[in-house]
Amino acid sequence: MQIIIVGAGKLAQELLGHFVHQGAHQVCTWAGLNGARHVGAVVVHAGSGRELDEVVAYCMQTQSTLVELATGTGIEQRVLGFPVVLCPNVNILMLKIMAMLADHGRRFAGYARQLTESHQSGKSSVPGT
């Protein structure tokens, strides 16, 4: 599977490093794509939104799945002809926990389990940040 990481921030770099280290998939950055077209790729948008229109056009042309990690892009308001997975406010620690559960969840068989995510009550920034 081809995975394309869009963005240059901490989350994008963590994801890129994870997939490269894992070695199970072909992975590249949006900047390193150099015009290549990968039909059915998974495009992970962890950027500021500057490239979002180009990313949407790419996903339409290649029927790739867009995994939207950024908030405030308005992508959910668009009518798009390709799969979109919305994951606003995701962080690398939660992604690592989910990967751990996917890989080792069988070890919890027979136990009652619950995963709860809480938002800091003292957060002062506006929603979507």
Coordinates of N, CA and C in Angstrom, one line a residue:
M1 N 0.9 -1.2 0.0 CA 0.0 0.0 0.0 C 0.9 1.2 0.0
Q2 N 0.5 2.2 -0.8 CA 1.2 3.5 -0.8 C 0.6 4.5 0.2
I3 N 1.4 5.0 1.0 CA 1.0 6.0 2.0 C 1.7 7.3 1.7
I4 N 0.9 8.4 1.6 CA 1.5 9.7 1.3 C 1.2 10.6 2.5
I5 N 2.3 11.2 3.1 CA 2.1 12.0 4.3 C 2.2 13.5 3.8
V6 N 1.2 14.3 4.1 CA 1.1 15.7 3.8 C 1.3 16.5 5.0
G7 N 2.3 17.4 5.0 CA 2.6 18.2 6.2 C 4.1 18.1 6.6
A8 N 4.5 19.1 7.3 CA 5.9 19.1 7.8 C 6.1 19.3 9.3
G9 N 5.0 19.3 10.0 CA 5.0 19.5 11.4 C 5.4 18.2 12.2
K10 N 5.3 18.3 13.5 CA 5.6 17.2 14.4 C 4.8 15.9 14.1
L11 N 3.5 16.0 14.0 CA 2.7 14.9 13.8 C 3.0 14.2 12.4
A12 N 3.2 15.0 11.4 CA 3.5 14.4 10.1 C 4.9 13.7 10.1
Q13 N 5.8 14.3 10.8 CA 7.2 13.7 10.9 C 7.1 12.4 11.7
E14 N 6.3 12.4 12.8 CA 6.2 11.2 13.6 C 5.6 10.1 12.8
L15 N 4.5 10.4 12.0 CA 3.9 9.4 11.2 C 4.8 8.9 10.1
L16 N 5.5 9.8 9.5 CA 6.5 9.4 8.5 C 7.5 8.4 9.0
G17 N 8.1 8.8 10.2 CA 9.1 8.0 10.8 C 8.5 6.6 11.2
H18 N 7.3 6.6 11.7 CA 6.7 5.3 12.1 C 6.5 4.4 10.9
F19 N 6.0 4.9 9.8 CA 5.8 4.0 8.6 C 7.1 3.6 8.0
V20 N 8.1 4.5 7.9 CA 9.4 4.1 7.4 C 10.0 3.0 8.2
H21 N 9.9 3.2 9.6 CA 10.5 2.2 10.5 C 9.8 0.9 10.4
Q22 N 8.5 0.9 10.3 CA 7.7 -0.3 10.2 C 8.0 -1.1 8.9
G23 N 8.2 -0.4 7.8 CA 8.7 -1.0 6.6 C 7.7 -1.9 5.9
A24 N 6.4 -1.9 6.3 CA 5.4 -2.7 5.7 C 4.7 -2.1 4.5
H25 N 4.9 -0.8 4.3 CA 4.2 0.0 3.3 C 5.2 0.9 2.6
Q26 N 4.9 1.2 1.3 CA 5.6 2.3 0.6 C 5.1 3.6 1.2
V27 N 6.0 4.5 1.6 CA 5.6 5.7 2.1 C 6.5 6.9 1.5
C28 N 5.8 8.0 1.3 CA 6.6 9.2 0.8 C 5.9 10.4 1.3
T29 N 6.5 11.5 1.2 CA 5.9 12.8 1.6 C 5.2 13.4 0.4
W30 N 4.3 14.3 0.6 CA 3.7 15.0 -0.5 C 4.7 15.7 -1.3
A31 N 5.7 16.4 -0.7 CA 6.7 17.1 -1.4 C 7.5 16.2 -2.2
G32 N 7.7 14.9 -1.8 CA 8.6 14.0 -2.5 C 7.8 13.2 -3.5
L33 N 6.6 13.5 -3.7 CA 5.7 12.7 -4.7 C 6.2 13.0 -6.1
N34 N 6.6 14.2 -6.4 CA 7.2 14.7 -7.7 C 6.3 14.3 -8.8
G35 N 5.0 14.5 -8.7 CA 4.0 14.3 -9.8 C 3.6 12.9 -10.0
A36 N 4.1 11.9 -9.2 CA 3.7 10.5 -9.4 C 2.3 10.4 -9.0
R37 N 1.6 9.4 -9.7 CA 0.2 9.1 -9.4 C 0.1 7.7 -8.9
H38 N -0.4 7.5 -7.7 CA -0.6 6.2 -7.1 C -2.0 5.9 -6.9
V39 N -2.6 5.1 -7.7 CA -4.1 4.8 -7.6 C -4.3 4.1 -6.4
G40 N -5.4 4.5 -5.6 CA -5.8 3.8 -4.4 C -4.8 4.0 -3.2
A41 N -4.1 5.0 -3.2 CA -3.2 5.3 -2.1 C -4.0 5.8 -0.9
V42 N -3.3 5.9 0.2 CA -3.8 6.5 1.4 C -3.1 7.8 1.6
V43 N -3.8 8.9 1.6 CA -3.1 10.2 1.8 C -3.5 10.7 3.1
V44 N -2.5 10.9 4.0 CA -2.7 11.4 5.3 C -2.4 12.9 5.4
H45 N -3.4 13.7 5.6 CA -3.2 15.1 5.6 C -3.0 15.6 7.1
A46 N -1.8 15.9 7.5 CA -1.5 16.4 8.8 C -0.8 17.8 8.7
G47 N -1.2 18.5 7.6 CA -0.7 19.8 7.4 C -1.5 21.0 7.8
S48 N -1.1 22.2 7.4 CA -1.8 23.4 7.7 C -3.0 23.7 6.9
G49 N -3.1 23.0 5.7 CA -4.2 23.2 4.8 C -3.8 23.9 3.5
R50 N -2.6 24.4 3.4 CA -2.1 25.1 2.2 C -2.2 24.2 1.0
E51 N -1.9 22.9 1.2 CA -1.9 22.0 0.0 C -3.3 21.3 -0.1
L52 N -4.2 21.6 0.7 CA -5.4 20.8 0.8 C -6.2 20.7 -0.6
D53 N -6.3 21.8 -1.3 CA -7.0 21.7 -2.6 C -6.3 20.8 -3.6
E54 N -4.9 20.9 -3.6 CA -4.1 20.0 -4.4 C -4.3 18.5 -4.0
V55 N -4.3 18.3 -2.7 CA -4.5 16.9 -2.1 C -5.9 16.4 -2.6
V56 N -6.9 17.2 -2.5 CA -8.3 16.8 -2.8 C -8.3 16.4 -4.3
A57 N -7.7 17.3 -5.2 CA -7.6 17.0 -6.6 C -6.9 15.7 -6.9
Y58 N -5.8 15.4 -6.2 CA -5.0 14.2 -6.3 C -5.9 13.0 -5.9
C59 N -6.6 13.1 -4.8 CA -7.4 12.0 -4.4 C -8.6 11.7 -5.3
M60 N -9.1 12.8 -5.9 CA -10.2 12.6 -6.9 C -9.6 11.8 -8.2
Q61 N -8.4 12.3 -8.6 CA -7.9 11.7 -9.8 C -7.4 10.2 -9.6
T62 N -7.0 9.9 -8.4 CA -6.4 8.6 -8.2 C -7.3 7.7 -7.4
Q63 N -8.5 8.2 -7.0 CA -9.4 7.5 -6.1 C -8.7 7.0 -4.8
S64 N -7.9 7.9 -4.3 CA -7.2 7.6 -3.0 C -8.1 7.9 -1.9
T65 N -7.8 7.3 -0.7 CA -8.5 7.6 0.5 C -7.7 8.8 1.2
L66 N -8.5 9.8 1.7 CA -7.9 10.9 2.4 C -8.2 10.7 3.9
V67 N -7.1 10.7 4.7 CA -7.3 10.6 6.1 C -6.9 12.1 6.6
E68 N -8.0 12.8 7.1 CA -7.8 14.2 7.4 C -7.6 14.3 9.0
L69 N -6.4 14.7 9.3 CA -6.0 14.8 10.7 C -6.1 16.3 11.2
A70 N -6.1 17.2 10.3 CA -6.1 18.6 10.6 C -7.6 19.1 11.0
T71 N -7.6 20.1 11.8 CA -8.9 20.7 12.1 C -9.2 22.0 11.4
G72 N -10.4 22.3 11.2 CA -10.8 23.6 10.7 C -10.6 23.7 9.2
T73 N -10.4 22.6 8.5 CA -10.3 22.7 7.0 C -11.6 22.8 6.3
G74 N -12.7 22.4 6.9 CA -14.0 22.4 6.2 C -14.2 21.3 5.3
I75 N -13.3 20.3 5.2 CA -13.4 19.2 4.3 C -14.7 18.5 4.4
E76 N -15.3 18.5 5.6 CA -16.5 17.7 5.9 C -17.7 18.4 5.2
Q77 N -17.6 19.7 4.8 CA -18.6 20.4 4.1 C -18.6 20.1 2.6
R78 N -17.6 19.6 2.1 CA -17.4 19.3 0.6 C -18.1 18.0 0.2
V79 N -18.6 18.0 -1.0 CA -19.0 16.8 -1.7 C -17.9 16.3 -2.5
L80 N -17.4 15.1 -2.1 CA -16.2 14.5 -2.7 C -16.5 13.2 -3.3
G81 N -15.8 12.8 -4.3 CA -16.0 11.5 -4.9 C -15.0 10.4 -4.5
F82 N -14.5 10.5 -3.3 CA -13.5 9.5 -2.9 C -13.7 9.4 -1.3
P83 N -13.2 8.3 -0.7 CA -13.3 8.1 0.7 C -12.5 9.1 1.5
V84 N -13.2 9.6 2.6 CA -12.5 10.6 3.5 C -12.7 10.0 4.9
V85 N -11.7 10.0 5.7 CA -11.7 9.6 7.1 C -11.4 10.8 7.9
L86 N -12.3 11.3 8.7 CA -12.1 12.5 9.5 C -11.5 12.1 10.9
C87 N -10.4 12.7 11.3 CA -9.8 12.4 12.6 C -9.3 13.7 13.2
P88 N -10.2 14.7 13.4 CA -9.7 15.9 14.0 C -9.1 15.8 15.4
N89 N -8.1 16.7 15.6 CA -7.5 16.8 16.9 C -6.8 15.5 17.3
V90 N -6.4 14.7 16.4 CA -5.7 13.4 16.7 C -4.3 13.8 17.2
N91 N -3.7 13.0 18.0 CA -2.3 13.2 18.4 C -1.5 11.9 18.3
I92 N -0.2 12.0 18.3 CA 0.6 10.8 18.1 C 0.5 9.8 19.2
L93 N 0.3 10.3 20.4 CA 0.2 9.3 21.5 C -1.1 8.4 21.4
M94 N -2.2 9.0 21.0 CA -3.4 8.3 20.7 C -3.2 7.3 19.6
L95 N -2.5 7.7 18.5 CA -2.3 6.8 17.4 C -1.4 5.6 17.8
K96 N -0.4 5.9 18.7 CA 0.4 4.8 19.1 C -0.4 3.8 20.0
I97 N -1.2 4.4 20.9 CA -2.1 3.5 21.7 C -3.0 2.6 20.8
M98 N -3.6 3.2 19.8 CA -4.5 2.5 18.9 C -3.7 1.4 18.2
A99 N -2.5 1.7 17.7 CA -1.7 0.7 17.0 C -1.3 -0.4 18.0
M100 N -1.0 -0.1 19.2 CA -0.7 -1.1 20.2 C -1.9 -2.0 20.4
L101 N -3.0 -1.4 20.6 CA -4.2 -2.2 20.8 C -4.5 -3.1 19.6
A102 N -4.3 -2.6 18.4 CA -4.5 -3.4 17.2 C -3.5 -4.6 17.1
D103 N -2.3 -4.3 17.5 CA -1.3 -5.4 17.5 C -1.4 -6.4 18.6
H104 N -1.8 -5.9 19.8 CA -1.7 -6.7 21.0 C -3.0 -6.9 21.7
G105 N -4.1 -6.5 21.1 CA -5.4 -6.5 21.8 C -5.9 -7.9 22.2
R106 N -5.4 -8.9 21.5 CA -5.8 -10.3 21.9 C -5.3 -10.6 23.3
R107 N -4.3 -9.9 23.8 CA -3.8 -10.2 25.2 C -4.9 -9.8 26.2
F108 N -5.8 -8.9 25.8 CA -6.9 -8.5 26.7 C -8.1 -9.3 26.7
A109 N -8.1 -10.4 25.9 CA -9.3 -11.2 25.7 C -9.7 -11.8 27.1
G110 N -11.0 -11.8 27.4 CA -11.4 -12.3 28.6 C -11.5 -11.2 29.8
Y111 N -11.0 -10.0 29.5 CA -11.0 -8.9 30.5 C -12.0 -7.9 30.0
A112 N -12.7 -7.3 31.0 CA -13.5 -6.1 30.7 C -12.6 -5.0 30.3
R113 N -12.9 -4.3 29.2 CA -12.0 -3.2 28.8 C -12.8 -2.0 28.3
Q114 N -12.3 -0.8 28.5 CA -12.9 0.4 28.1 C -11.8 1.4 27.8
L115 N -12.0 2.1 26.8 CA -11.0 3.2 26.4 C -11.8 4.5 26.4
T116 N -11.3 5.4 27.2 CA -12.0 6.7 27.4 C -11.0 7.8 27.1
E117 N -11.4 8.7 26.2 CA -10.6 9.9 25.9 C -11.2 11.1 26.6
S118 N -10.5 11.8 27.3 CA -11.0 13.0 28.0 C -10.3 14.3 27.5
H119 N -11.1 15.3 27.5 CA -10.6 16.6 27.1 C -10.2 17.4 28.3
Q120 N -9.1 18.1 28.3 CA -8.7 18.8 29.5 C -9.7 19.9 29.8
S121 N -10.2 19.9 31.1 CA -11.2 20.9 31.4 C -10.6 22.3 31.5
G122 N -9.3 22.4 31.6 CA -8.7 23.7 31.7 C -8.2 24.3 30.4
K123 N -8.5 23.6 29.3 CA -8.0 24.0 28.0 C -8.6 25.4 27.7
S124 N -7.7 26.3 27.3 CA -8.2 27.7 27.1 C -8.3 28.1 25.6
S125 N -7.8 27.3 24.7 CA -7.9 27.6 23.3 C -9.3 27.2 22.8
V126 N -9.6 27.7 21.6 CA -11.0 27.5 21.1 C -11.0 26.1 20.5
P127 N -12.3 25.5 20.4 CA -12.4 24.2 19.7 C -11.8 24.2 18.3
G128 N -11.3 23.1 17.9 CA -10.7 23.0 16.6 C -9.2 23.3 16.6
T129 N -8.6 23.5 17.7 CA -7.2 23.8 17.7 C -6.4 22.7 18.4

